[in-house]
Coordinates of C-alpha atoms and ligand atoms in Angstrom, one line a residue:
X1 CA 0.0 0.0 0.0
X2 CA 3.1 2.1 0.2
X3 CA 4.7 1.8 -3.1
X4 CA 0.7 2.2 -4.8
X5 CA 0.5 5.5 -2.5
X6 CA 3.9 7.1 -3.9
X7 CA 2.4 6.0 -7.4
X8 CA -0.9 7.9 -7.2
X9 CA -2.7 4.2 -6.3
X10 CA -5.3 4.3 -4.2
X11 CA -6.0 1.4 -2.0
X12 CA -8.8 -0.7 -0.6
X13 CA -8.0 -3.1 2.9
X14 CA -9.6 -6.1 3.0
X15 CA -9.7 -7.4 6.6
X16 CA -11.3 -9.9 8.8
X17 CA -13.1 -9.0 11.7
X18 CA -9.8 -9.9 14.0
X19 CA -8.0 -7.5 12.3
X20 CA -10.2 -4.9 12.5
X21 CA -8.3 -2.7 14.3
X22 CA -4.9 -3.4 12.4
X23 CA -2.8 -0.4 11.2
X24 CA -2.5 -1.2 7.4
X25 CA -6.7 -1.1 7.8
X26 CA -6.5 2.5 8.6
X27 CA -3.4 3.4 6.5
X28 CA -5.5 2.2 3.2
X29 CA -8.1 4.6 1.9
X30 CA -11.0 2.1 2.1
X31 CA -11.4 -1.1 4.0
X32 CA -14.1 -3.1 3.7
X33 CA -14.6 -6.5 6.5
X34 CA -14.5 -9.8 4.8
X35 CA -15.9 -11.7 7.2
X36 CA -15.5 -14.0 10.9
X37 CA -11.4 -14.7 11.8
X38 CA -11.1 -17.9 10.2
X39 CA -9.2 -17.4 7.2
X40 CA -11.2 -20.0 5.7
X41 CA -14.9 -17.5 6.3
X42 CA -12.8 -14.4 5.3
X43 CA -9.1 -14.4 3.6
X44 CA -10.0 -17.5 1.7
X45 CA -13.2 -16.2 0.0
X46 CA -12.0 -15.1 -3.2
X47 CA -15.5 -14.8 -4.7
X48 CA -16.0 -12.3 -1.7
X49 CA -13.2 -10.6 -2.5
X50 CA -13.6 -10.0 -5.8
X51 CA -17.1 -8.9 -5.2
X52 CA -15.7 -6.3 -3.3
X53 CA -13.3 -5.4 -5.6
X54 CA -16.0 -4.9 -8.8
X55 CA -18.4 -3.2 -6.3
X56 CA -15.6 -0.5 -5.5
X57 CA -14.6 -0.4 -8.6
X58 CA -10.6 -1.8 -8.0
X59 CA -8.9 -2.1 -11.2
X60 CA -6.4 -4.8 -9.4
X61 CA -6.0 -6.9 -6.9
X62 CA -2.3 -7.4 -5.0
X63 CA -2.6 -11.3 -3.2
X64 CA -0.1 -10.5 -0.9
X65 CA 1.7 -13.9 0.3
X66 CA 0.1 -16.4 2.0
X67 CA -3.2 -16.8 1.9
X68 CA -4.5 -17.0 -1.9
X69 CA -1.1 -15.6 -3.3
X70 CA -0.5 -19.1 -5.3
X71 CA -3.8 -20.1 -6.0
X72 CA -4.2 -20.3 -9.5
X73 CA -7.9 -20.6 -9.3
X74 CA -8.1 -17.0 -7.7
X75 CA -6.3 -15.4 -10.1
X76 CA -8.2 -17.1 -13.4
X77 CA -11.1 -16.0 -11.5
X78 CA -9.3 -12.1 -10.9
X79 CA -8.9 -12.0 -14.5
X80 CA -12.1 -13.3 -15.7
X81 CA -14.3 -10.5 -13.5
X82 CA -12.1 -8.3 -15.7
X83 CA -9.5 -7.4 -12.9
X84 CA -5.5 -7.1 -12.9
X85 CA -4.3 -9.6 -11.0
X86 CA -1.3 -8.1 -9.3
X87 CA 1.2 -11.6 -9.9
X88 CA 1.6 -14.7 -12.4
X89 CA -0.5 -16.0 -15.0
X90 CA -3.2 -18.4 -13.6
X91 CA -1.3 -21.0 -16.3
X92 CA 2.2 -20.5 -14.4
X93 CA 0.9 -20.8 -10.6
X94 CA -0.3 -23.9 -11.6
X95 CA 2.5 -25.8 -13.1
X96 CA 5.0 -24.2 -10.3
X97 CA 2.9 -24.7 -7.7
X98 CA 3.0 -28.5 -7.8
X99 CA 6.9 -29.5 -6.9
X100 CA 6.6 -32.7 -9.3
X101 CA 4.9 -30.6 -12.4
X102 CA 7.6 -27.8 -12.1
X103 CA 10.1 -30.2 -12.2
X104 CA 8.6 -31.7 -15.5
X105 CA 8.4 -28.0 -16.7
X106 CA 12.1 -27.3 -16.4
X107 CA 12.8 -30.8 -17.7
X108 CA 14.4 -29.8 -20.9
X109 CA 16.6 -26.9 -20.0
X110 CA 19.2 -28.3 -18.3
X111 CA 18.5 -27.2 -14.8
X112 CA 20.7 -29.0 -11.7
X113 CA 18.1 -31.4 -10.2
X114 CA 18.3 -33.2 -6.6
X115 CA 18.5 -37.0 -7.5
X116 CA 15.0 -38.8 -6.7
X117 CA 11.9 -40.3 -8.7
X118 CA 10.4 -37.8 -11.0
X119 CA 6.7 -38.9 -10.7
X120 CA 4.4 -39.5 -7.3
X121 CA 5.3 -42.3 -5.3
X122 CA 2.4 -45.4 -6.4
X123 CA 4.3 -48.7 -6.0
X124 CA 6.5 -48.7 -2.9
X125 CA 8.7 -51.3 -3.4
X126 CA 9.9 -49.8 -6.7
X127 CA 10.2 -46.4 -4.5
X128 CA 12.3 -48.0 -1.6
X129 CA 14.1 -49.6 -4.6
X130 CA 15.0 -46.6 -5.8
X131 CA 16.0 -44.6 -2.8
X132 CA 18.3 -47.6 -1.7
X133 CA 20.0 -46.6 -5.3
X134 CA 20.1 -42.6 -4.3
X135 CA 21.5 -44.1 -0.8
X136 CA 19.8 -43.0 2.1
X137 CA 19.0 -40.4 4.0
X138 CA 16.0 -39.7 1.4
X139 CA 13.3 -37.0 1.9
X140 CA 9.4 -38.0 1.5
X141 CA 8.0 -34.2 -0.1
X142 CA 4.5 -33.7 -0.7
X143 CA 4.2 -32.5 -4.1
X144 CA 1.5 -29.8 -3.0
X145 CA 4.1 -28.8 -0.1
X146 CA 4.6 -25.6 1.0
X147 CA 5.6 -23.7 4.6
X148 CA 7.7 -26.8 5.3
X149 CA 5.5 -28.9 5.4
X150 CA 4.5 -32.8 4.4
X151 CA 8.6 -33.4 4.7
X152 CA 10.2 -36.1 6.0
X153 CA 13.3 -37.8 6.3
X154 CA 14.1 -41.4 5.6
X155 CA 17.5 -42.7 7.2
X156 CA 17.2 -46.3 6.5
X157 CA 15.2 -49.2 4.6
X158 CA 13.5 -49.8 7.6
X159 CA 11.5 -46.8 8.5
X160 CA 10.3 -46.1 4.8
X161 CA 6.9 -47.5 5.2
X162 CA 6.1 -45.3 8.5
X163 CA 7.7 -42.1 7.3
X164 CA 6.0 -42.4 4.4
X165 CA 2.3 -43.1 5.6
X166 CA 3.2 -39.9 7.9
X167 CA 4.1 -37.8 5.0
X168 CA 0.7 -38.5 2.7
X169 CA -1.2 -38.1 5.9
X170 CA 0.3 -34.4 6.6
X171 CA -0.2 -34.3 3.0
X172 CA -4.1 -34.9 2.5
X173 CA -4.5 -33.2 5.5
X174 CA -2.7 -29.8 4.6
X175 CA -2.9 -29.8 1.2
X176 CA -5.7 -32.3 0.3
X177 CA -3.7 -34.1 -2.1
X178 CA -0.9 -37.0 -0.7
X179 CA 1.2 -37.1 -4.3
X180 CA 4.5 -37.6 -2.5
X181 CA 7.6 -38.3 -4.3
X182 CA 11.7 -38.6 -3.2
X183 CA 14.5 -36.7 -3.1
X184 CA 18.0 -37.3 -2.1
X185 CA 18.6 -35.7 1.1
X186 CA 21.5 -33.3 0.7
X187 CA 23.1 -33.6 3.8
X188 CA 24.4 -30.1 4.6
X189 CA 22.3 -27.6 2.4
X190 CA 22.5 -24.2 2.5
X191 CA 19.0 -22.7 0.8
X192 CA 20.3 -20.1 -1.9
X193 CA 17.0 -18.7 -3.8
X194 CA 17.2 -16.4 -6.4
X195 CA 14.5 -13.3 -6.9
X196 CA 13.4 -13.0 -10.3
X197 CA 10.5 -10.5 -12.4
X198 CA 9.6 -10.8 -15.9
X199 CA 7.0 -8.7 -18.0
X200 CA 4.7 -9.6 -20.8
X201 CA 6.6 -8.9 -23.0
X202 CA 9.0 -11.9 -22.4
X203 CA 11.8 -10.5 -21.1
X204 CA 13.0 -11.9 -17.4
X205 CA 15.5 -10.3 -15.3
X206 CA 17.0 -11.6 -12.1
X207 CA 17.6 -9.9 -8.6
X208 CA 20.5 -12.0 -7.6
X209 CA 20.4 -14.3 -4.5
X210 CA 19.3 -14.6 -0.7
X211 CA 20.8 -17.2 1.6
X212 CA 18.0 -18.3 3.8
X213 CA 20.0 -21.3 6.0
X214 CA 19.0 -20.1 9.2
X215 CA 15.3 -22.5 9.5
X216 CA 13.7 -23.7 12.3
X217 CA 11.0 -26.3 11.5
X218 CA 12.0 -26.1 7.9
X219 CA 10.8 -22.5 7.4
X220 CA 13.1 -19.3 7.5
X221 CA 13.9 -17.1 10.6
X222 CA 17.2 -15.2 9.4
X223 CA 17.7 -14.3 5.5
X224 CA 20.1 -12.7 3.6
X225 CA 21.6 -10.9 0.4
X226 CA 24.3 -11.3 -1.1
X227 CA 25.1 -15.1 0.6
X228 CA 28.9 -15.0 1.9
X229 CA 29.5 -18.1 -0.1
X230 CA 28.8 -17.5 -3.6
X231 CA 31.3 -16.9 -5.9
X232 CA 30.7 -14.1 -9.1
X233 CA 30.6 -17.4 -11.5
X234 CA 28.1 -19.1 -9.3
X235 CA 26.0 -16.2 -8.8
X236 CA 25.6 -15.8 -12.5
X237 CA 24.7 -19.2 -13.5
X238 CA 22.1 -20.4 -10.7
X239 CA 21.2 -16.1 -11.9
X240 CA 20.7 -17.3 -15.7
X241 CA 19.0 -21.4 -14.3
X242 CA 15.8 -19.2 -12.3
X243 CA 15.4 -16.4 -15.7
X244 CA 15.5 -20.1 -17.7
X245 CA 12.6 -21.7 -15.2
X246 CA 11.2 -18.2 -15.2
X247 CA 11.0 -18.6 -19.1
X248 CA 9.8 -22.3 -19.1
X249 CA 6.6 -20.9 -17.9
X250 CA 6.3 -18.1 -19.6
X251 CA 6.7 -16.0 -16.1
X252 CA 5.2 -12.5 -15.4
X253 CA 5.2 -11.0 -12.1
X254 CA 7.7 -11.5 -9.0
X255 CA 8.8 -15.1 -8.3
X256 CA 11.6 -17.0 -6.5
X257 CA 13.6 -20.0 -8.2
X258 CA 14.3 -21.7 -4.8
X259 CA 17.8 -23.7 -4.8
X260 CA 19.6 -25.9 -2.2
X261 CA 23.3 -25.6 -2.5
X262 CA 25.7 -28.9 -1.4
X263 CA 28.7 -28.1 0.7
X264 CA 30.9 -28.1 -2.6
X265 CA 28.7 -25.1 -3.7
X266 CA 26.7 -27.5 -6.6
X267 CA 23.0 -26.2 -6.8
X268 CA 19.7 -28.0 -7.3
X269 CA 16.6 -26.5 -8.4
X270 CA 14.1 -27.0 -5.8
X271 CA 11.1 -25.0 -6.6
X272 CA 9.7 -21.9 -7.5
X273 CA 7.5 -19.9 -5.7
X274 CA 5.3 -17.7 -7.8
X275 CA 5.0 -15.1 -5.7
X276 CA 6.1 -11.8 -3.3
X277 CA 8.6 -13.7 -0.9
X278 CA 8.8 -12.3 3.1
X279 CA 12.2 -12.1 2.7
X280 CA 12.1 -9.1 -0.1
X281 CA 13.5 -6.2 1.6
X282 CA 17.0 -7.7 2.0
X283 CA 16.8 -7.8 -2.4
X284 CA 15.1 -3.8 -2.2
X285 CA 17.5 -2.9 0.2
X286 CA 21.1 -4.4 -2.1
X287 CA 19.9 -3.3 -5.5
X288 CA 17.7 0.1 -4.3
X289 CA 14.8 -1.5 -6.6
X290 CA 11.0 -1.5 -5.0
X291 CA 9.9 -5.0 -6.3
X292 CA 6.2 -4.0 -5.7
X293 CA 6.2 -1.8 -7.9
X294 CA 8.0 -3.8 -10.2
X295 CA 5.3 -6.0 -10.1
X296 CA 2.6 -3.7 -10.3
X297 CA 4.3 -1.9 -13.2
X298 CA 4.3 -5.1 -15.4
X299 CA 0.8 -6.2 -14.1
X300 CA -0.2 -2.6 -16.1
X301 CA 1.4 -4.4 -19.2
X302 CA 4.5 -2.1 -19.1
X303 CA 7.9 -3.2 -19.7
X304 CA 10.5 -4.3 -16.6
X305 CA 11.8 -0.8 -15.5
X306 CA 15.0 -2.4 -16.0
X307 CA 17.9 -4.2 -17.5
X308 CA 20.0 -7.0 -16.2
X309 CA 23.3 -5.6 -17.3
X310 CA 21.7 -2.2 -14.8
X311 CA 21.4 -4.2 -11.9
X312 CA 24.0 -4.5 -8.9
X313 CA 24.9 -5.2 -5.8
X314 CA 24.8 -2.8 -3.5
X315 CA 26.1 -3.7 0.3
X316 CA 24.8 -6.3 2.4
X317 CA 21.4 -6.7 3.8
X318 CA 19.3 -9.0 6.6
X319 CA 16.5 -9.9 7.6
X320 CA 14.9 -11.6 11.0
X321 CA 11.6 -12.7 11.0
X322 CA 10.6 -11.2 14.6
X323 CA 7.6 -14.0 15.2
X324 CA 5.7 -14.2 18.3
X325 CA 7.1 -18.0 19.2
X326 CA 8.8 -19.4 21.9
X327 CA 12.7 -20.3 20.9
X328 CA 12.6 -21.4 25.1
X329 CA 9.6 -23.8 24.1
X330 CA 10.3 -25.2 20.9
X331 CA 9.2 -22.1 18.9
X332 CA 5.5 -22.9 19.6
X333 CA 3.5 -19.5 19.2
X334 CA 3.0 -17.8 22.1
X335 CA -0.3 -15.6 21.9
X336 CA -1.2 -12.4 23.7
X337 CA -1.4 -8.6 24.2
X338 CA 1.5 -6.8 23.1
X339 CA 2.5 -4.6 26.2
X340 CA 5.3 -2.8 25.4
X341 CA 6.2 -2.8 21.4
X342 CA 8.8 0.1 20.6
X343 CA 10.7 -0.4 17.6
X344 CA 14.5 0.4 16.8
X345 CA 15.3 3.1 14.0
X346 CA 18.0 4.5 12.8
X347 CA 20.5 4.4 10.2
X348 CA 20.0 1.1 7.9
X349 CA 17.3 0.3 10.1
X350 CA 13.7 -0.9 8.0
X351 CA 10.8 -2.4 10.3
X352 CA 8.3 -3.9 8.0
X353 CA 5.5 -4.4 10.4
X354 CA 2.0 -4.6 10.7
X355 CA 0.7 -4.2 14.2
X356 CA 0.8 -1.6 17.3
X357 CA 1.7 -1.7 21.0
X358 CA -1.7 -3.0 22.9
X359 CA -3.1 -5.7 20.5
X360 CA -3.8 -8.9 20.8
X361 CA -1.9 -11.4 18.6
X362 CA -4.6 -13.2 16.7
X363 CA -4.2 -16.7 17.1
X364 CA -5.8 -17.4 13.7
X365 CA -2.6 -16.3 11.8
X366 CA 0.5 -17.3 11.1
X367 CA 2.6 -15.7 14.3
X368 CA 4.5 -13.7 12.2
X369 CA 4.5 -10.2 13.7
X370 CA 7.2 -7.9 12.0
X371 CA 10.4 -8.2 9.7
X372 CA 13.3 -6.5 11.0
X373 CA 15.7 -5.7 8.3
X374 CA 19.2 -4.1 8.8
X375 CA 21.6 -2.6 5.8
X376 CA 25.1 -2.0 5.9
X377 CA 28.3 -1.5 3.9
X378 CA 29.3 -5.0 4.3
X379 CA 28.1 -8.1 5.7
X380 CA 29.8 -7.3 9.3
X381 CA 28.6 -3.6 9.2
X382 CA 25.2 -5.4 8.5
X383 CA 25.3 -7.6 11.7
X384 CA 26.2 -4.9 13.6
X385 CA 23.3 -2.9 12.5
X386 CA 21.4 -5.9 13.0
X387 CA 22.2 -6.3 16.9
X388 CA 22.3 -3.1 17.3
X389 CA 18.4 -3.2 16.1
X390 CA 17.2 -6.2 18.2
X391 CA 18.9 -4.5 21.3
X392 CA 16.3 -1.4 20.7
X393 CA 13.6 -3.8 19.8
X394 CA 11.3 -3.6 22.7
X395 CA 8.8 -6.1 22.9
X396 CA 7.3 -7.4 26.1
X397 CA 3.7 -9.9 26.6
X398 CA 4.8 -12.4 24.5
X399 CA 7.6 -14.7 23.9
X400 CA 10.0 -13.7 20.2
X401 CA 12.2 -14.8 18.1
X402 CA 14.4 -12.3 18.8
X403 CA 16.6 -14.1 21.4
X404 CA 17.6 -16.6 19.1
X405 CA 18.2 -14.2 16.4
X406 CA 20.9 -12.4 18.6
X407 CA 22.4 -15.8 19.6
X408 CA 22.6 -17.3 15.7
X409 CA 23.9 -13.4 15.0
X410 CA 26.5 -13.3 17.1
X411 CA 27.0 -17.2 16.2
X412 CA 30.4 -17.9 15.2
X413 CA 29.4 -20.4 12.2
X414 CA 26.9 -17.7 10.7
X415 CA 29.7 -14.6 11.2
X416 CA 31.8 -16.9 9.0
X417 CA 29.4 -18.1 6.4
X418 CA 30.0 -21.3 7.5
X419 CA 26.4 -22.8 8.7
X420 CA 23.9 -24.6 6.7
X421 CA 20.2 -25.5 7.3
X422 CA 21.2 -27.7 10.2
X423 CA 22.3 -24.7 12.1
X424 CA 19.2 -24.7 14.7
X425 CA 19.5 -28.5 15.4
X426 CA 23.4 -28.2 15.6
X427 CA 23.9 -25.2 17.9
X428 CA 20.8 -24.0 19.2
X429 CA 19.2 -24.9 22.7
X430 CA 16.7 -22.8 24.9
X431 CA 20.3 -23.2 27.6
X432 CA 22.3 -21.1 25.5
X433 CA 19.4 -18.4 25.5
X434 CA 19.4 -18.3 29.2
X435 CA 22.7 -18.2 29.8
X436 CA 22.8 -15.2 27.7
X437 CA 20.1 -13.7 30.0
X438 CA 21.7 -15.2 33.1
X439 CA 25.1 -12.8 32.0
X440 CA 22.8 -10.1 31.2
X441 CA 21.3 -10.0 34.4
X442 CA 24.3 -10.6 36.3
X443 CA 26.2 -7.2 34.4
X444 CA 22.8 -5.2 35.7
X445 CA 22.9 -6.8 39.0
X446 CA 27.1 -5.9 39.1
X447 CA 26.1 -1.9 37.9
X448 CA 23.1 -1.8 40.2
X449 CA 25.5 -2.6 43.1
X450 CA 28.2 -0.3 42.5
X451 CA 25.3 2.2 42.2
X452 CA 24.0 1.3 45.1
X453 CA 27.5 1.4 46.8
X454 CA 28.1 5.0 45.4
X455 CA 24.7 6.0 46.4
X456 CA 25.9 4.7 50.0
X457 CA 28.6 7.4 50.0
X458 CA 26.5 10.3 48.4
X459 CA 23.2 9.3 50.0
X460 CA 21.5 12.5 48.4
X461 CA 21.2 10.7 44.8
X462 CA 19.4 7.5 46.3
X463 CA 15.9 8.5 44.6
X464 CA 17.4 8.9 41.1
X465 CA 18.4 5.8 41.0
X466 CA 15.0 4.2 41.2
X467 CA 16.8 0.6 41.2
X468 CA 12.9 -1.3 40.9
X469 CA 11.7 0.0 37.7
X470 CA 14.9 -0.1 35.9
X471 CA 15.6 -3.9 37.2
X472 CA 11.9 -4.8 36.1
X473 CA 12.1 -3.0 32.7
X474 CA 15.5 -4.8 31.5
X475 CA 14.6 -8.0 33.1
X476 CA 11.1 -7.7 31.4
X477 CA 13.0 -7.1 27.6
X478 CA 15.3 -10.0 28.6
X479 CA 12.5 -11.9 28.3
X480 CA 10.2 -10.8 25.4
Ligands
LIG501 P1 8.4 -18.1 2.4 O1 9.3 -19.0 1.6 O2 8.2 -16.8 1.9 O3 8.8 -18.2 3.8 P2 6.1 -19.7 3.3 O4 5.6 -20.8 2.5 O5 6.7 -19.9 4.6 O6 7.0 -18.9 2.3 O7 4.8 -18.7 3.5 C1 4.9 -17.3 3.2 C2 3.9 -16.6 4.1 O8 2.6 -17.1 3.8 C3 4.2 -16.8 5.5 O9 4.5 -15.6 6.1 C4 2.9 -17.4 6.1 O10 2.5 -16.4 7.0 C5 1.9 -17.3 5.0 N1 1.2 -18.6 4.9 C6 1.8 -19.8 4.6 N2 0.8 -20.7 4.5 C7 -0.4 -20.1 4.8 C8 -1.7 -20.5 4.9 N3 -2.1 -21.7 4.7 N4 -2.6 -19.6 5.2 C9 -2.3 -18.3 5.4 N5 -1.0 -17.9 5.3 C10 -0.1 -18.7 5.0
LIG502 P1 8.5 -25.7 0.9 O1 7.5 -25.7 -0.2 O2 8.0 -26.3 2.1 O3 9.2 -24.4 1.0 P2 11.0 -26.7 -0.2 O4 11.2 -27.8 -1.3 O5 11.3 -25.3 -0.6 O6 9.6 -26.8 0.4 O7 11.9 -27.1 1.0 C1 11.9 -26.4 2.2 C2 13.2 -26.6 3.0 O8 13.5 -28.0 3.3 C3 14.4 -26.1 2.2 O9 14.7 -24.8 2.4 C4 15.5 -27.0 2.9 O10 15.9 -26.5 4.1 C5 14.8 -28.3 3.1 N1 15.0 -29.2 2.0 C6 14.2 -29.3 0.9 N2 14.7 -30.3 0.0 C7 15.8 -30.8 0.6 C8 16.7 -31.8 0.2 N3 16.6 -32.5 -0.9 N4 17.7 -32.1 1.0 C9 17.9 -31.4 2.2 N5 17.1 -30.5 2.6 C10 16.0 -30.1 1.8
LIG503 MG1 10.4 -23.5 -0.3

């Protein structure tokens, strides 16, 4: 709603009745309520949304992500009430939003694949067959996957049968559809995705790449651009592999060719995700270009504002997902009124956020509450904007992520560049959180005390010091 507002765009809010009282609801010049919380009686309902749109007389609708970003029925059905559908064909969600059909897409070109069977899994002892030929571990994907889910891993012959009824369960029950197939499991994977936006006029240009290693439960918490460990040549060819799937389905729109890199830097295509990615800042913020109104620009049937050979990188740039989970207790979200919510600002400093200090967390969401993104000359200057950020980041009444981003920050294998997507299950327990705190508090218990000792000798300064609220304030920021 920004980038439409600096255009001249005006903008309509679609909202569910939990979200009533959201800031983007007020920021847009109309909102209209959708419907109950559930996002299956409000952000589902296309048709509803549509209606809307023709009754206000939209010209386009902008899906977002999440929600009904990648469904291809929405936008066939966008296009057909005569509406812009602000993202992909309805013809290229489709064949990239299957894992199995995007792979069959790409087939010809010549793109790095991950070893494993090219169709859904029907007979298993051919399947087992096969994976003891790609040598195990294998990974079970659901072919409708998505948000890390209907994944599992196989270590051995003898737990095939129960991983796999578990991963067509999670499957049919997330997706409604348990096509599962197998891939080798790439034992320590880094996940390098390239941006990409082409117009209709055929032309494709990519954005370069964002590492996005740091995963806890398979999805991203800590995201990148450039990666530390791709070389110039690299860069350019998984660069020109996402333009070539970009092309193999004729590609408008923002996407992401998603890759998973091996630890001698050899990339396989993974999948593509057709559209606006979370992580997009840290791509604004290293080539200075606003990808929403890229996207917006070529849904209005105008060329890509600009060339590949114009495009650089500029600095370094990252991005934490500041979600309202738990690292203590297994990330689980953690729901509740946001009591104190200040955030940080400053030089480099972009909060992409969407909420305001005394709401309630819905619980019907995803837990996702802001994106913190820092920019610096360099990758170092970067993490040091990046503490520097957290540290400001006040948040109390629920539990963040923002305790384990400082720890995988300051993280000696992510300073180097060294880490892959193992890094949460390798390094990280709730221990190493506390014992942060634990330090914390005991340098504000050591500088209470020696002003408390000073006080003792100048006994006129004692109700400045106000010891109470200062101990509960840090000990409650320690905590959120
Ligand atoms: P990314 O690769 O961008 O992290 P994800 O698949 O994790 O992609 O999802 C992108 C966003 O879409 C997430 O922020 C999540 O909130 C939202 N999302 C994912 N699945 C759903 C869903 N079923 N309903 C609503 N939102 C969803
Ligand atoms: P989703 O649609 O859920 O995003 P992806 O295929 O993009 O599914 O995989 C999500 C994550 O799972 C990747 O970022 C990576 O961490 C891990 N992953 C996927 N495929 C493999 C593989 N073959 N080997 C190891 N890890 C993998
Ligand atoms: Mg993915």
């Amino acid at each position: 709603m920004r980038t439409a507002r600096e255009m001249g765009i005006k903008t309509v809010a679609v909202f569910s009745e939990a979200d009533r009282n959201f800031p983007h609801v007020k920021y847009a010049d109309e909102a209209v309520c959708i419907g109950p919380a559930p996002s299956k009686e409000s952000y589902l309902l296309g048709d509803k949304i549509i209606a809307v749109a023709q009754r206000l007389g939209a010209d386009a609708i902008h899906p977002g992500y999440g929600f009904l970003s990648e469904n291809a029925e929405f936008s066939r059905k966008v296009q057909e009430a005569g509406l812009i559908f602000i993202g992909p064909s309805p013809e290229s969600i489709e064949v990239m939003g299957d894992k199995l059909s995007s792979k069959h897409a790409v087939a010809k070109y010549n793109i790095p694949m991950v070893p494993g069977t090219p169709d859904a899994i029907t007979d298993r002892v051919a399947a087992k067959q096969k994976s003891a030929e790609i040598g195990y571990p294998v990974l079970i994907k659901a072919s409708a996957g998505g948000g890390g889910k209907g994944m599992r891993v196989v270590e051995n012959e003898e737990e095939f049968d129960e991983q796999m009824d578990r991963a067509v369960g999670e499957a049919i029950s997330s997706f409604g559809n348990g096509a599962c197939f197998i891939e080798k499991y790439i034992t320590k994977p880094k996940h390098i995705e390239i941006q990409v936006v082409g117009d209709k006029h055929g032309n494709v240009v990519h954005f370069f790449e964002r590492e996005c290693s740091i995963q806890r439960r398979h999805q991203k918490v800590v995201e990148e651009a450039p990666s530390s460990v791709l070389t110039p040549e690299i860069r350019e060819a998984m660069g020109q592999c996402a333009v070539m799937v970009a092309k193999a389905c004729n590609y408008y729109g923002a996407g992401t060719v998603e890759f998973i890199v091996d630890e001698d830097l050899n990339f396989y295509f993974l999948e593509m995700n057709t559209r606006l990615q979370v992580e997009h800042p840290v791509t604004e913020m290293i080539t200075g270009i606003d990808l929403v109104k890229e996207m917006i620009w070529v849904a209005e049937g105008k060329p890509l504002s600009v060339k590949q050979e114009d495009l650089k990188i500029n600095g370094h740039a990252i991005e934490v997902r500041v979600c309202a989970e738990d690292p203590m207790n297994n990330f689980l979200p953690d729901v509740g009124k946001l009591q104190t919510y200040v955030r940080p600002q400053g030089n480099g400093v972009r909060v992409d956020d969407g909420i305001e200090e005394g709401m309630e967390i819905p619980i019907y969401y995803d837990p996702m509450i802001a994106k913190l993104i820092a920019y610096g000359k360099d990758r170092n200057e970067a993490i040091e904007k990046m503490l520097r950020a957290i540290d400001e980041f006040k948040i109390t009444g629920v539990a963040t992520t923002l305790p384990f981003c400082t720890f995988a920050l300051k993280h000696e294998a992510f300073v180097s560049g060294k880490f892959d997507t193992r890094f949460v299950g390798l390094y990280f327990t709730p221990e190493v959180i506390q014992k942060e705190t634990d330090q914390t508090e005991l340098e504000i218990a050591a500088v209470l005390a020696s002003q408390l000792l000073k006080n003792r000798q100048a006994p006129q300064t004692i109700a400045s010091v106000q010891p109470n609220s200062q101990w509960r304030k840090n000990r409650a920021s320690l905590r959120g």
